[in-house]
Short mmCIF file of C-alpha atoms and ligand atoms in Angstrom, two decimals:
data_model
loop_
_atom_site.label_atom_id
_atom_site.label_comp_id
_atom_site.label_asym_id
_atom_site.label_seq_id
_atom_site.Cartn_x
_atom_site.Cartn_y
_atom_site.Cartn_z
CA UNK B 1 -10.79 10.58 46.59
CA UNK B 2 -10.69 7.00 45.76
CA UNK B 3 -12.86 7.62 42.52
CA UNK B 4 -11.06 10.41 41.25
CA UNK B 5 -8.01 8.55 41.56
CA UNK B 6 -9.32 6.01 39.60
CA UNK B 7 -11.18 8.35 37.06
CA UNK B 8 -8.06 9.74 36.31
CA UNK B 9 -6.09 6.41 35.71
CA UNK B 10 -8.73 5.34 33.42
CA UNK B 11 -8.30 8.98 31.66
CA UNK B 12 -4.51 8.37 31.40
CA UNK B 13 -4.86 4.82 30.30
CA UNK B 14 -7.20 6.34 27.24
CA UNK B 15 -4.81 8.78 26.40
CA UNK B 16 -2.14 6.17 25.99
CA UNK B 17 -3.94 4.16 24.25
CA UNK B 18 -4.91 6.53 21.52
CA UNK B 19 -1.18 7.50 21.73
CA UNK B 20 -0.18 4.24 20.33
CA UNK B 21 1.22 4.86 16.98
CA UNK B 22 -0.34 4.37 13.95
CA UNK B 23 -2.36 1.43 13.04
CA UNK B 24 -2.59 -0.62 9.62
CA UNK B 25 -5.18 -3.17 7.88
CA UNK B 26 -4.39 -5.11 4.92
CA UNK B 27 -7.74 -4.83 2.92
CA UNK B 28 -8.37 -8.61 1.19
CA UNK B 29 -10.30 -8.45 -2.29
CA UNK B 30 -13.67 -9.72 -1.90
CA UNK B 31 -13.55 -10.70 -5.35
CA UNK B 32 -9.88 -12.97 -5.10
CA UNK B 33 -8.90 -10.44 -7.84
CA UNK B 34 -5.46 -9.33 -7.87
CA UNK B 35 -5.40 -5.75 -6.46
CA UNK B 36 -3.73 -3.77 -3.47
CA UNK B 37 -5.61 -2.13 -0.65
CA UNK B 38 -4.02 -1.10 3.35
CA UNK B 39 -5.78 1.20 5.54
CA UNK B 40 -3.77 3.43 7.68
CA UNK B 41 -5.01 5.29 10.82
CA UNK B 42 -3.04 7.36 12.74
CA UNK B 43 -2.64 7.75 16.87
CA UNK B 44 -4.96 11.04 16.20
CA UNK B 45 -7.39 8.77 14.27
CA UNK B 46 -6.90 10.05 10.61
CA UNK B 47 -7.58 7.90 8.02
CA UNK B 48 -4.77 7.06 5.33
CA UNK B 49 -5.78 5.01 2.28
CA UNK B 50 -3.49 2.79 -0.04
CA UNK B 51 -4.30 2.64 -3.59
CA UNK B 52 -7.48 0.44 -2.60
CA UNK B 53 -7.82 -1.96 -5.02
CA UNK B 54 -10.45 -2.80 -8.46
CA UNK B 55 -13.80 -0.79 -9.05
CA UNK B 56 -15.54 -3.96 -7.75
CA UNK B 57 -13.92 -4.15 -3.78
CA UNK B 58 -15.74 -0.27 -3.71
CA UNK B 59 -18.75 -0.89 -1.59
CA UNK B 60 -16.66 -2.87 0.57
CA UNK B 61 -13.59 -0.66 1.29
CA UNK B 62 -16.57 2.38 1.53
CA UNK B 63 -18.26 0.11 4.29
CA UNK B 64 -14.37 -0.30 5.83
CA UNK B 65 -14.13 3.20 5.38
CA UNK B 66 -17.42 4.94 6.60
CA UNK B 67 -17.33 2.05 10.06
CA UNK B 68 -13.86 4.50 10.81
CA UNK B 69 -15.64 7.61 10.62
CA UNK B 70 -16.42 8.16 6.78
CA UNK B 71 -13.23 10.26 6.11
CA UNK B 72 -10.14 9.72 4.40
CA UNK B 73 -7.29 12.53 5.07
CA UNK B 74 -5.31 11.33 2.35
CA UNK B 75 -5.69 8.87 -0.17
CA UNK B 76 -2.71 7.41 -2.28
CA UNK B 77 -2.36 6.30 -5.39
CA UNK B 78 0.69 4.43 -6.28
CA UNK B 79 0.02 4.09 -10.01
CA UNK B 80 -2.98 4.45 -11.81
CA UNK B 81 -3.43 0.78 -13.11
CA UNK B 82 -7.41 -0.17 -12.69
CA UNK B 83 -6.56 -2.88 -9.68
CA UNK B 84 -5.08 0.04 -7.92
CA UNK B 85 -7.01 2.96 -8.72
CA UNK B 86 -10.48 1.81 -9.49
CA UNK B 87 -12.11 1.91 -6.29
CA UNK B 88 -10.88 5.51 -5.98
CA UNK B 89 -12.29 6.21 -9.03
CA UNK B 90 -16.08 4.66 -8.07
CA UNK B 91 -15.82 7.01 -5.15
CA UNK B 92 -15.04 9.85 -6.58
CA UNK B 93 -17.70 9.38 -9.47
CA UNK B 94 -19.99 8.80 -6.46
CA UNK B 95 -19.10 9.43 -3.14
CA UNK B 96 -21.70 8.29 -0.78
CA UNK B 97 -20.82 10.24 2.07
CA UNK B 98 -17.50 9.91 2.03
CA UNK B 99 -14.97 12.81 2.75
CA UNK B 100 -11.40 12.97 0.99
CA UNK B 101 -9.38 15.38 1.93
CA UNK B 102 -6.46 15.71 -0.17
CA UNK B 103 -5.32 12.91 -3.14
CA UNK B 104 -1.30 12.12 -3.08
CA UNK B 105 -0.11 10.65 -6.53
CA UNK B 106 2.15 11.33 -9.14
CA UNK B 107 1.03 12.35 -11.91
CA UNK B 108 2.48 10.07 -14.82
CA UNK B 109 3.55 12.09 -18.15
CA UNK B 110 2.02 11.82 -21.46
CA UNK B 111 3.99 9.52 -23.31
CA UNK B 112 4.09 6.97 -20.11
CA UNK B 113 0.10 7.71 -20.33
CA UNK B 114 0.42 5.86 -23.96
CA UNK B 115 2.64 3.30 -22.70
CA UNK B 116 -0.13 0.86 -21.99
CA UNK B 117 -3.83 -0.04 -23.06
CA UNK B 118 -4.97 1.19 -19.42
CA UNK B 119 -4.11 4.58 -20.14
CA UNK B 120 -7.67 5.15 -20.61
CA UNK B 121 -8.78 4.26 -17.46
CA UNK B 122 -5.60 6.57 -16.25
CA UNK B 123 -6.66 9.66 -17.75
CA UNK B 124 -10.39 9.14 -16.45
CA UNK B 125 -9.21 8.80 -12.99
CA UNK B 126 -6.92 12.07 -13.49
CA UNK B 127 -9.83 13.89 -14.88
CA UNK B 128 -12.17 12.79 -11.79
CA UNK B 129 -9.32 14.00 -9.64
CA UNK B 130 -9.26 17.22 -11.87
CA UNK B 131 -12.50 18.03 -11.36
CA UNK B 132 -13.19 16.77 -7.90
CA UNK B 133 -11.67 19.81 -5.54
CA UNK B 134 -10.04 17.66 -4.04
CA UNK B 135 -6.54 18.85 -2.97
CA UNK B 136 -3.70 17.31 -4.63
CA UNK B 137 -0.32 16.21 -3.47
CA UNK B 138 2.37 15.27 -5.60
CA UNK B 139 4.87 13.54 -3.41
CA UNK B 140 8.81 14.43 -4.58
CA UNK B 141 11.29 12.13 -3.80
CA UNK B 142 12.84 11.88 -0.77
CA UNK B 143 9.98 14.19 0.58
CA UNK B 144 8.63 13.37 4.15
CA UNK B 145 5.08 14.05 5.51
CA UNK B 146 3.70 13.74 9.16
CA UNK B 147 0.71 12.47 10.25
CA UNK B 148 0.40 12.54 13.76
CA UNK B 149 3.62 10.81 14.07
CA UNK B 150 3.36 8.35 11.32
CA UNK B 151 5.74 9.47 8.45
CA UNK B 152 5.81 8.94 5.44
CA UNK B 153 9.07 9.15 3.45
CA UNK B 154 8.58 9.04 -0.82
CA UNK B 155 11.47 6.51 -1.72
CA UNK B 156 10.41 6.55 -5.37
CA UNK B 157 8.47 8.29 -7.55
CA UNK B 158 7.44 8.19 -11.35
CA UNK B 159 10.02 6.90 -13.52
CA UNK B 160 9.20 8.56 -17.34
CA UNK B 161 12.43 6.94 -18.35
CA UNK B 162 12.09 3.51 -17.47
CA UNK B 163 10.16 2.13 -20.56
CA UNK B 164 10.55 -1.88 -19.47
CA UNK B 165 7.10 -2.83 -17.53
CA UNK B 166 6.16 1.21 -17.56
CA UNK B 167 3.55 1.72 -15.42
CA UNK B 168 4.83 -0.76 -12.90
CA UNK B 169 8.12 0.80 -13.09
CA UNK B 170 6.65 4.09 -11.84
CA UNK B 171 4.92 3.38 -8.59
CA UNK B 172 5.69 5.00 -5.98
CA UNK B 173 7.87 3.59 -3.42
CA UNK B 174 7.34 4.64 0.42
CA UNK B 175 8.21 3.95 3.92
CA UNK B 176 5.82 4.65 6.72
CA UNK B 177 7.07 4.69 10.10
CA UNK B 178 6.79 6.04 13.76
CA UNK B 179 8.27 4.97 17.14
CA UNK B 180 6.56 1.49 17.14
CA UNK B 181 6.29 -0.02 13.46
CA UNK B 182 8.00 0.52 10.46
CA UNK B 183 6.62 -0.65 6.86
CA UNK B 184 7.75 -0.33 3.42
CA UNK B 185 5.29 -0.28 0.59
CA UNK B 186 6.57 -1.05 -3.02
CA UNK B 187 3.45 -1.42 -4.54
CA UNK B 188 3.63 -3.01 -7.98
CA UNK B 189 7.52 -1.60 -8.68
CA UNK B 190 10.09 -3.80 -10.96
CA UNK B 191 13.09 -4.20 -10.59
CA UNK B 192 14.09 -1.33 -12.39
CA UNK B 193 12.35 0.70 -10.02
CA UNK B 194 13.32 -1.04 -7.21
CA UNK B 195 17.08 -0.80 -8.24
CA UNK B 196 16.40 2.90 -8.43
CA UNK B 197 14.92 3.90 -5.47
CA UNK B 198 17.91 1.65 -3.62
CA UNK B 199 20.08 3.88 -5.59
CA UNK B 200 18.26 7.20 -4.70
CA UNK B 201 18.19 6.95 -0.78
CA UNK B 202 20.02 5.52 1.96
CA UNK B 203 20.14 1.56 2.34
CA UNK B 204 18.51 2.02 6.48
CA UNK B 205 15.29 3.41 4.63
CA UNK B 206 14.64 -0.26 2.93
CA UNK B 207 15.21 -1.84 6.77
CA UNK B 208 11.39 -2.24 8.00
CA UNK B 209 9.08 -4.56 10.64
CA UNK B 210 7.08 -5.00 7.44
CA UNK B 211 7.13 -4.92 3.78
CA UNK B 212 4.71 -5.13 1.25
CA UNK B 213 5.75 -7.61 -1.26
CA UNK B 214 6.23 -6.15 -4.89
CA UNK B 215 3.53 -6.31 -7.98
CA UNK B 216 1.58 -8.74 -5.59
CA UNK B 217 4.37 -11.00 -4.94
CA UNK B 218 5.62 -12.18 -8.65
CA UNK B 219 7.76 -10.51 -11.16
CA UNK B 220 8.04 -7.43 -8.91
CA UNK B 221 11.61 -6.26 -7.60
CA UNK B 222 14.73 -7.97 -7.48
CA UNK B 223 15.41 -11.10 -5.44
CA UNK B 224 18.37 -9.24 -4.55
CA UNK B 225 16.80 -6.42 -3.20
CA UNK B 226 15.10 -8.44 -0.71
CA UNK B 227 17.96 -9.74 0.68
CA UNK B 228 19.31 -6.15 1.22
CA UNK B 229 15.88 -4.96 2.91
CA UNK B 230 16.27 -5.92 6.27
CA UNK B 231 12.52 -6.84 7.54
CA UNK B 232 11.05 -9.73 9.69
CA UNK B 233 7.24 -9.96 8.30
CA UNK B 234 5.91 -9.76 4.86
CA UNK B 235 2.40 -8.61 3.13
CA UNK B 236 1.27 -10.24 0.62
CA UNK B 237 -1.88 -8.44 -1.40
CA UNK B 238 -2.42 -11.44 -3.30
CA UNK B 239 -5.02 -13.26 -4.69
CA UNK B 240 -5.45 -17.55 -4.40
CA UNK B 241 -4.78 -17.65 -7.66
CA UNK B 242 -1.55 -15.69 -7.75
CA UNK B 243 -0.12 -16.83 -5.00
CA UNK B 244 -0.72 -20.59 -6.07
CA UNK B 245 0.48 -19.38 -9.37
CA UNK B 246 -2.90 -21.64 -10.19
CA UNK B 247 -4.57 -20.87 -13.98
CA UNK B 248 -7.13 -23.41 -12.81
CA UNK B 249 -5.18 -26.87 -13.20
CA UNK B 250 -3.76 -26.87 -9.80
CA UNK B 251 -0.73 -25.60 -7.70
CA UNK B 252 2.11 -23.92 -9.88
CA UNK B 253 0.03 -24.61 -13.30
CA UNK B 254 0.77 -20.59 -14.29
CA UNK B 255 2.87 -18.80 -15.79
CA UNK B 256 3.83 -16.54 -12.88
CA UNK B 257 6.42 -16.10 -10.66
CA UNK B 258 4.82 -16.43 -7.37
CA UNK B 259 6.39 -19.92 -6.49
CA UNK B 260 10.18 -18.01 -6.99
CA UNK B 261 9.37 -15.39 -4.86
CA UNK B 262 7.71 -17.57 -2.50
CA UNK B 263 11.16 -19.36 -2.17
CA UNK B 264 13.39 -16.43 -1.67
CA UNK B 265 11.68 -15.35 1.09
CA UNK B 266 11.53 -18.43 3.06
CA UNK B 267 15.29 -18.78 2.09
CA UNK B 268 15.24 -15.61 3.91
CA UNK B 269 14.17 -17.79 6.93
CA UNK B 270 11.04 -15.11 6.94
CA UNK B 271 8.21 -17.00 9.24
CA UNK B 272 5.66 -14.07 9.51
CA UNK B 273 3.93 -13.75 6.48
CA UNK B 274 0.38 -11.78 5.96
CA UNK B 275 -0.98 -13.19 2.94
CA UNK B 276 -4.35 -11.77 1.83
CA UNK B 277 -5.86 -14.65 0.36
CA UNK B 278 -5.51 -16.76 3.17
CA UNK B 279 -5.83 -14.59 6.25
CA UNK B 280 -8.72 -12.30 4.57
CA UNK B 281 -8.60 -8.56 5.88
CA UNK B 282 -6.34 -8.24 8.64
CA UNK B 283 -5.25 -5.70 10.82
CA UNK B 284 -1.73 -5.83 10.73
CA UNK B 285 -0.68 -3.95 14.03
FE1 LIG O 301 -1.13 -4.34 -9.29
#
């Protein structure tokens, strides 16, 4: 009787445990490139990826990957900018076991295609995509997916009419929440496209545990639209260099804006800060 007892308490205390919300790793580059790379899985164990950062982190986030099971349920792309969307690319040219289910982007126009040198590497990722089979999503804003219980509310998406910073300017924007944590992703926006997306949807969907700091933490969104996201811990996918704002001469030798943003937040009084560079990959919650 005893044993059963037990058996069952150890059953229950599995259950909750897998029950515990959605979890979330900030992926470091292993190259101290700039690029932007979380890991999602949910209470059910799905695997959610985040843009995942240059062609060259590949064989790592694959190794990050395939240790969780080897497949990806859905894997966003924020914008299609190479430090973004190349290891995506690398997988889908060769996937080495690894299972995608369904791709979530939006799809950027034409004209915003031509907007920047990288288009190139834009259209070949869209054409791997194409021709991959691989379901896609295009997220519409304000549009809210489930995942177990994580959600995943679109805050912003492409921006064809914003023509300052383009491709920046169109990331999308998302929050991802369930009982437990709350985070808000911004990816590389401006501060055009953070003004928007403020505009677009209510102000409680920019209050979050978490939130990913914009365009790695320099010359993203406004320093005013910090102070109206209510949040208690930032992420910071940010290379040594960028976050020193170092070109090589020392601390604040750049021309970057790293230092500034570095300033409003701890004018913020924000003490819990994930940076990448300095913590390596890190499992957030
Ligand atoms: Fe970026």
């Amino acid at each position: 009787m005893k044993k059963t007892i037990l058996f069952l308490l150890i059953l229950f205390s599995i259950s909750v445990w897998a029950k515990g919300g959605f979890q979330l790793w900030q992926i470091a580059s292993q190259e101290d490139k700039i690029g932007n790379s979380y890991l999602m899985r949910t209470a059910e164990g799905r695997l959610i990826v985040m843009d995942g950062g240059y062609k060259e982190e590949a064989g790592y986030l694959r190794g990050f990957i395939t240790a969780m099971g080897g497949e990806v349920d859905m894997w966003i792309i924020s914008h299609p900018h190479p430090d973004h969307s190349g290891v995506l690319l690398e997988i889908l040219k060769n996937p080495k076991g690894i299972k995608i289910n369904s791709i979530c982007m939006s799809r950027f126009t034409e004209q915003l295609l031509d907007s920047e040198k990288s288009g190139k590497h834009a259209r070949e990722l869209y054409a791997a995509v194409s021709t991959s089979g691989i379901k896609e999503i295009s997220p519409t804003l304000g549009s809210t997916m489930d995942f177990d219980g994580m959600k995943i509310k679109f805050l912003g998406v492409t921006n064809p009419e914003i023509l300052t910073n383009p491709y920046n300017n169109s990331s999308l924007v998302m929050r991802v929440w369930d009982k437990k944590h709350s985070v808000l992703f911004l990816n590389d926006a401006g501060i055009e496209c953070g003004d928007k997306a403020m505009a677009n949807n209510p102000i409680e969907d920019f209050y979050c545990d978490y939130i990913q700091m914009a365009h790695h933490g320099q010359a993203g969104v406004s320093e005013d639209f910090y102070k109206k996201a209510k949040f208690r811990a930032c992420l910071w996918p940010t290379p040594t260099w960028v976050y020193n704002n170092d070109c090589g001469k020392g601390f604040n030798t750049h021309i970057l804006q790293t230092i500034t943003t570095r300033t409003w937040i701890d004018n913020l009084g924000i003490k819990e800060q994930y940076v990448s560079c300095l913590l390596g990959t890190t499992r957030i919650f």
